[in-house]
mmCIF file of C-alpha atoms in Angstrom:
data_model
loop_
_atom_site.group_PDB
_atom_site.id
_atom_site.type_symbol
_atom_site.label_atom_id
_atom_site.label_comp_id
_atom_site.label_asym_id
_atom_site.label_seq_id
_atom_site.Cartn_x
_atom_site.Cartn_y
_atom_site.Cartn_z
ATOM 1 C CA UNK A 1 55.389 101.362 46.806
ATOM 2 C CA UNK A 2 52.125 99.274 45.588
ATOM 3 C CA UNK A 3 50.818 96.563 47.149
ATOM 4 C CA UNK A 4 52.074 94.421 44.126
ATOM 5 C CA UNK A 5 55.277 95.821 44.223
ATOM 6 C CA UNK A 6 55.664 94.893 47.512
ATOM 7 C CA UNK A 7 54.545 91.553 47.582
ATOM 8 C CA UNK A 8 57.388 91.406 44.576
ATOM 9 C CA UNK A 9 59.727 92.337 46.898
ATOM 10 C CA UNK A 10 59.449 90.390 49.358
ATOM 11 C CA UNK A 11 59.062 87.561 47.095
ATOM 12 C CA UNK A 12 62.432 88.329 45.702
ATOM 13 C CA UNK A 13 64.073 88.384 49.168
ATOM 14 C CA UNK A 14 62.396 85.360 49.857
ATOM 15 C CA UNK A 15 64.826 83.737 47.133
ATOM 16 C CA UNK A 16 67.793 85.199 48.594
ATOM 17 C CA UNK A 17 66.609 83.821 52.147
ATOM 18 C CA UNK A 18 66.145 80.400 50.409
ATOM 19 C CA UNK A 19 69.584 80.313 49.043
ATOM 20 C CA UNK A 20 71.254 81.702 52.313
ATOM 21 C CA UNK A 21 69.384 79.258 54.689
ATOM 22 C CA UNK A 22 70.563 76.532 51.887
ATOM 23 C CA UNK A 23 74.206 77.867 52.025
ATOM 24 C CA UNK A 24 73.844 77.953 55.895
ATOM 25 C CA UNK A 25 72.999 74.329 56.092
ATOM 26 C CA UNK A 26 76.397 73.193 54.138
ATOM 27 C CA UNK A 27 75.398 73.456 50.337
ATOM 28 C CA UNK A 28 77.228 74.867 47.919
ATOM 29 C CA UNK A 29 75.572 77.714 45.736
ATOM 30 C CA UNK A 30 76.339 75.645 42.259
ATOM 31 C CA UNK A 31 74.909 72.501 43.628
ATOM 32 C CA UNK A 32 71.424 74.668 44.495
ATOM 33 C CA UNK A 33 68.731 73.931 41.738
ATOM 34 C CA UNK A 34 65.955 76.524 40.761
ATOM 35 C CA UNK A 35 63.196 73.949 41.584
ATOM 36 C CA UNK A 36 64.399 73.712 45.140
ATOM 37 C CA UNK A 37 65.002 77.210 45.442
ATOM 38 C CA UNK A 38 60.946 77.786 44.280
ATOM 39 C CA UNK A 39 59.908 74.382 46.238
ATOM 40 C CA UNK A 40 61.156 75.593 49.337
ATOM 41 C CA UNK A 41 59.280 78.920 49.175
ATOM 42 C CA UNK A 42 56.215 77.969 47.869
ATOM 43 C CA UNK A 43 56.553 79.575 44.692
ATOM 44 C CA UNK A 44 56.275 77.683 40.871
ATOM 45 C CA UNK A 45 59.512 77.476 39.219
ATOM 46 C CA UNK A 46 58.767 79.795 36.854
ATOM 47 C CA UNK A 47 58.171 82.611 38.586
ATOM 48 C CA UNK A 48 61.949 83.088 39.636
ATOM 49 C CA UNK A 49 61.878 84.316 36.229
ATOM 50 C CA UNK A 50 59.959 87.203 37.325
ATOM 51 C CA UNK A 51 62.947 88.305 39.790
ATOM 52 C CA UNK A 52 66.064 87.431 38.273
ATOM 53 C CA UNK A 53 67.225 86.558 34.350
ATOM 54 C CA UNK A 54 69.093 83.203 35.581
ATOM 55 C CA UNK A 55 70.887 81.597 38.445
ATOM 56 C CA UNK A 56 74.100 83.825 37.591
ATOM 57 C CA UNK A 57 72.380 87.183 38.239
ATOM 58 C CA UNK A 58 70.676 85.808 41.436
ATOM 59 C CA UNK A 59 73.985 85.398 42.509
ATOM 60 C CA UNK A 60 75.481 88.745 41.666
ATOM 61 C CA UNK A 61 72.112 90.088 43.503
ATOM 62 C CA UNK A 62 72.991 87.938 46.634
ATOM 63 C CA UNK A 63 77.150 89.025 47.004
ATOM 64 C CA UNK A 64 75.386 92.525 46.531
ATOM 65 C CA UNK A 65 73.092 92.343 49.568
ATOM 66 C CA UNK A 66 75.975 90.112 51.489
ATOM 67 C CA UNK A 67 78.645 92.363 50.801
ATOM 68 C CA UNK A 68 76.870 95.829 52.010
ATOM 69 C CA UNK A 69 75.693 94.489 55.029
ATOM 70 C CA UNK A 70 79.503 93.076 55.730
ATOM 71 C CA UNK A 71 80.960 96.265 54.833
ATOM 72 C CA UNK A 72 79.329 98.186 57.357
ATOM 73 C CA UNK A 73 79.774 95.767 60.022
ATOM 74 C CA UNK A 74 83.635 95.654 59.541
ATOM 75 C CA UNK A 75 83.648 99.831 58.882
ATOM 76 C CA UNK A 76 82.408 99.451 62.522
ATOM 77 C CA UNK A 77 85.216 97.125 63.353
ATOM 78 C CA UNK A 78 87.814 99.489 61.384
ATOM 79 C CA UNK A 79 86.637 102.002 63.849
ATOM 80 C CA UNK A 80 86.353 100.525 67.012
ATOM 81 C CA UNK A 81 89.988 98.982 66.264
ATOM 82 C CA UNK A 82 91.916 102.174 64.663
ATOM 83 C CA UNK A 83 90.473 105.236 66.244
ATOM 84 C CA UNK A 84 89.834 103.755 70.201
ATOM 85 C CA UNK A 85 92.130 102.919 73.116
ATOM 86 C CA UNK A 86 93.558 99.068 73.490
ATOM 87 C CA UNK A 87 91.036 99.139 75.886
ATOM 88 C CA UNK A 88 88.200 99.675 73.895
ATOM 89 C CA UNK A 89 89.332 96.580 71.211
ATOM 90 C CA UNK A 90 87.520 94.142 73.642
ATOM 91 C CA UNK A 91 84.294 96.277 73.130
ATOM 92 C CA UNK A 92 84.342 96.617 69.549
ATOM 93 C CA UNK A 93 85.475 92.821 68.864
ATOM 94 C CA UNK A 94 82.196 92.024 71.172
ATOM 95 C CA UNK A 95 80.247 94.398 69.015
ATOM 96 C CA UNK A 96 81.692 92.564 66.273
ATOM 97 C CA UNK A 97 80.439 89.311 67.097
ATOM 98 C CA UNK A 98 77.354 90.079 68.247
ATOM 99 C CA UNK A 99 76.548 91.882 64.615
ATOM 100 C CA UNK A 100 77.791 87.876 63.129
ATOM 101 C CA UNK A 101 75.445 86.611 65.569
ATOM 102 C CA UNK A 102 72.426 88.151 64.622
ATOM 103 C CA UNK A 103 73.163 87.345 60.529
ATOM 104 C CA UNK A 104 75.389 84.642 60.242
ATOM 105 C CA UNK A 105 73.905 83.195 57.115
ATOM 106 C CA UNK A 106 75.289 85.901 55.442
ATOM 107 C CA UNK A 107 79.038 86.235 56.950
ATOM 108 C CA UNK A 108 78.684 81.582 56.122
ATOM 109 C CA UNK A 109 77.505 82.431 52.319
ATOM 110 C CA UNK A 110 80.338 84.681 51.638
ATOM 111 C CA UNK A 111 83.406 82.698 53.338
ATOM 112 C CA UNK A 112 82.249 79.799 51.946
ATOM 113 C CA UNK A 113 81.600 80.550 48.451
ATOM 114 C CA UNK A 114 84.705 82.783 48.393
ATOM 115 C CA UNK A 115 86.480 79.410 47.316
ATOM 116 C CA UNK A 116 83.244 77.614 45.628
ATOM 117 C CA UNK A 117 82.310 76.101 42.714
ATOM 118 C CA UNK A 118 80.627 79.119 40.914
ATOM 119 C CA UNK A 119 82.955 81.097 38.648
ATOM 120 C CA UNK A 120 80.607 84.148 38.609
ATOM 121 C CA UNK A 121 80.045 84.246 42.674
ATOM 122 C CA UNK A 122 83.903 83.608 43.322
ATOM 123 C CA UNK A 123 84.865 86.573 40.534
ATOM 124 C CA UNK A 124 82.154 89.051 42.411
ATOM 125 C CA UNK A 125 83.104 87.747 45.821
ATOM 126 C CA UNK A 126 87.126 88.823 44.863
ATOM 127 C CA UNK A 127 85.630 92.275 43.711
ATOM 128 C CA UNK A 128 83.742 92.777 47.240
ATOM 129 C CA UNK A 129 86.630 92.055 48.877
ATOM 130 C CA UNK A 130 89.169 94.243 46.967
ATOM 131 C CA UNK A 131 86.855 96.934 47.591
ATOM 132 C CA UNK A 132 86.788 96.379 51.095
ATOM 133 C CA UNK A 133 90.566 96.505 51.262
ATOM 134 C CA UNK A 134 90.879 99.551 49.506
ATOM 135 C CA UNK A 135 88.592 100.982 51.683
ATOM 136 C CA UNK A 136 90.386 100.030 54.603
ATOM 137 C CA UNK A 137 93.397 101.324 53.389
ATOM 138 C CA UNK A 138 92.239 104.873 52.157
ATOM 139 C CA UNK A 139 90.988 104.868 56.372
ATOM 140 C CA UNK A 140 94.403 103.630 57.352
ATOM 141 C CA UNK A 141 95.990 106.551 55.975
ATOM 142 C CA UNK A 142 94.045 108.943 58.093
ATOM 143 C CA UNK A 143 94.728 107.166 61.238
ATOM 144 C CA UNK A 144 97.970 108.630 63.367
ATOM 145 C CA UNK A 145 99.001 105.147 65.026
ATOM 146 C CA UNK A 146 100.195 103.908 60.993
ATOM 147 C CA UNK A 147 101.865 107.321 60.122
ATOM 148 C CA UNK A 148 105.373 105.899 60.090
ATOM 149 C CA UNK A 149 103.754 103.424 56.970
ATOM 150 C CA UNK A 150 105.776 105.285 54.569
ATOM 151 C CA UNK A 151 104.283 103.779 51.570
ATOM 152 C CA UNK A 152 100.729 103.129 50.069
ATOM 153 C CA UNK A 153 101.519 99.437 49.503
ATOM 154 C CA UNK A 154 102.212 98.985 53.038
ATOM 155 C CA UNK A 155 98.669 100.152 54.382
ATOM 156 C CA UNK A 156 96.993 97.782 51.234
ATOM 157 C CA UNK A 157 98.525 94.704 52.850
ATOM 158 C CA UNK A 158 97.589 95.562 56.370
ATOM 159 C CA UNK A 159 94.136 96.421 55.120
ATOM 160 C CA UNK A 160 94.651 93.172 53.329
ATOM 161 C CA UNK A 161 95.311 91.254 56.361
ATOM 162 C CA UNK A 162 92.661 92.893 58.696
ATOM 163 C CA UNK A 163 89.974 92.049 56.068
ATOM 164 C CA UNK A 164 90.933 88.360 56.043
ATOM 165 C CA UNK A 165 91.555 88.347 59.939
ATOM 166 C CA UNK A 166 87.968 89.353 60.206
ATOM 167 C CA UNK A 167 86.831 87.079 57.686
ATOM 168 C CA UNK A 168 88.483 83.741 59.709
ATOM 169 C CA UNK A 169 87.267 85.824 63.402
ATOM 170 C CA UNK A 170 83.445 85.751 61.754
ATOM 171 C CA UNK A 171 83.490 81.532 59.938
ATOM 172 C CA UNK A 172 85.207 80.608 63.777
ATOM 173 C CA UNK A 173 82.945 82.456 65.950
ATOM 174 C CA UNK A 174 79.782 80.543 63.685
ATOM 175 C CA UNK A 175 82.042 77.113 64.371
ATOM 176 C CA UNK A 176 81.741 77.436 67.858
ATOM 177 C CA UNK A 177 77.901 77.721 68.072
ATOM 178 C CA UNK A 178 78.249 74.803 66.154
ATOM 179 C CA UNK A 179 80.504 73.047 68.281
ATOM 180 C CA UNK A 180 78.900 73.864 71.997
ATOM 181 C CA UNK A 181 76.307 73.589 73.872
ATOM 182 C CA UNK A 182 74.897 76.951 75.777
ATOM 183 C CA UNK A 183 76.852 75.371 78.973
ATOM 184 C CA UNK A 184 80.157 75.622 77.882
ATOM 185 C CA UNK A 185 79.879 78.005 74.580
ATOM 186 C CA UNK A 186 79.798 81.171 76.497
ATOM 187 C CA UNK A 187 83.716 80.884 77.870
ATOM 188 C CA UNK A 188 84.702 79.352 75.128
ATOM 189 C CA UNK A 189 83.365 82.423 73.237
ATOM 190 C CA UNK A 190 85.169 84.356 75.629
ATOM 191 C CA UNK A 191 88.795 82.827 75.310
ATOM 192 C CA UNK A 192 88.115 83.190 71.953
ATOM 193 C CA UNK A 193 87.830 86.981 72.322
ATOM 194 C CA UNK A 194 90.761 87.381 74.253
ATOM 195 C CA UNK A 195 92.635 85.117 71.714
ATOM 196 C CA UNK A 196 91.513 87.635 68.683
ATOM 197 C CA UNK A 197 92.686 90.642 71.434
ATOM 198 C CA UNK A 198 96.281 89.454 70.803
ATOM 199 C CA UNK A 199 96.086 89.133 66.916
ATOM 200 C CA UNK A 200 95.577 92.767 66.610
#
């Protein structure tokens, strides 16, 4: 890659950044304008032109980017929950929450704008998240523990509700960083492990 190409790059990822840390701090994606977007970065408002055709396709780019990084983080849920011991689900829900942790302007952007304003980010949002199902379900019919699911229907709506179980797991675990202070946050994040223990 050439120097220009990268300094493309990373100006391109510096608009998804912009809209994530904007999404992060409680705004919706279709009340984001392209002059803050460009104002907040540094860059002239035309030169979003140079990344992405409109507002639309920069948010088809962002569930893109959102939605592969979330659907390798709950693969590694899917594992650590179907294929280990009940005593490994304490592990793998910690793994799980440590992965939120380290990106949660991501996990914030999708839940959020699952049930936003934009018609084009709820529509590609929906898609994600069939495909993540299906996914889950085509896994579930490998796994011994759900052989006496006698019908494919059956494993789509437990894949159905896992997906959405992790989905409410991920926006509460953010809410409680919100809510505490380092003090108490820890055991609170704790019961809150336990609690998620019993819902599986």
């Amino acid at each position: 890659m050439s120097i220009r190409e990268e300094r493309k790059q990373q100006s391109r990822q510096a608009i998804i950044d912009a809209v994530l840390q904007l999404s992060a701090s409680g705004r919706a994606f279709s009340s984001i304008s392209l002059r803050e977007i460009s104002r907040q970065i540094g860059l002239v408002p035309t030169a979003f032109y140079r990344h992405f055709q409109d507002m639309d396709a920069l948010a088809l780019d962002l569930v893109d980017q959102v939605a592969l990084h979330i659907k390798g983080i709950l693969h590694q849920l899917g594992q650590g929950y179907l294929y280990q011991p009940d005593a490994q689900t304490e592990t793998a829900l910690t793994l799980f929450f440590k992965s939120v942790d380290q990106r949660p302007q991501q996990w914030i952007f999708l839940i959020a704008e699952r049930w936003g304003g934009s018609a084009v980010l709820r529509q590609a949002i929906a898609r994600e998240i069939d495909f993540l199902i299906e996914d889950l379900a085509n896994d579930l019919q490998r796994v011994e523990s759900v052989q006496h699911f006698q019908h494919a229907e059956d494993l789509h709506v437990l894949a159905n509700i896992l997906i959405n179980l992790s989905l409410n797991w991920a926006m509460n675990w953010i809410s409680l960083g919100q809510q505490f202070e380092a003090e108490k946050l820890q055991q609170q994040q704790q019961h809150f492990i336990q609690q998620s223990i019993t819902q599986v």
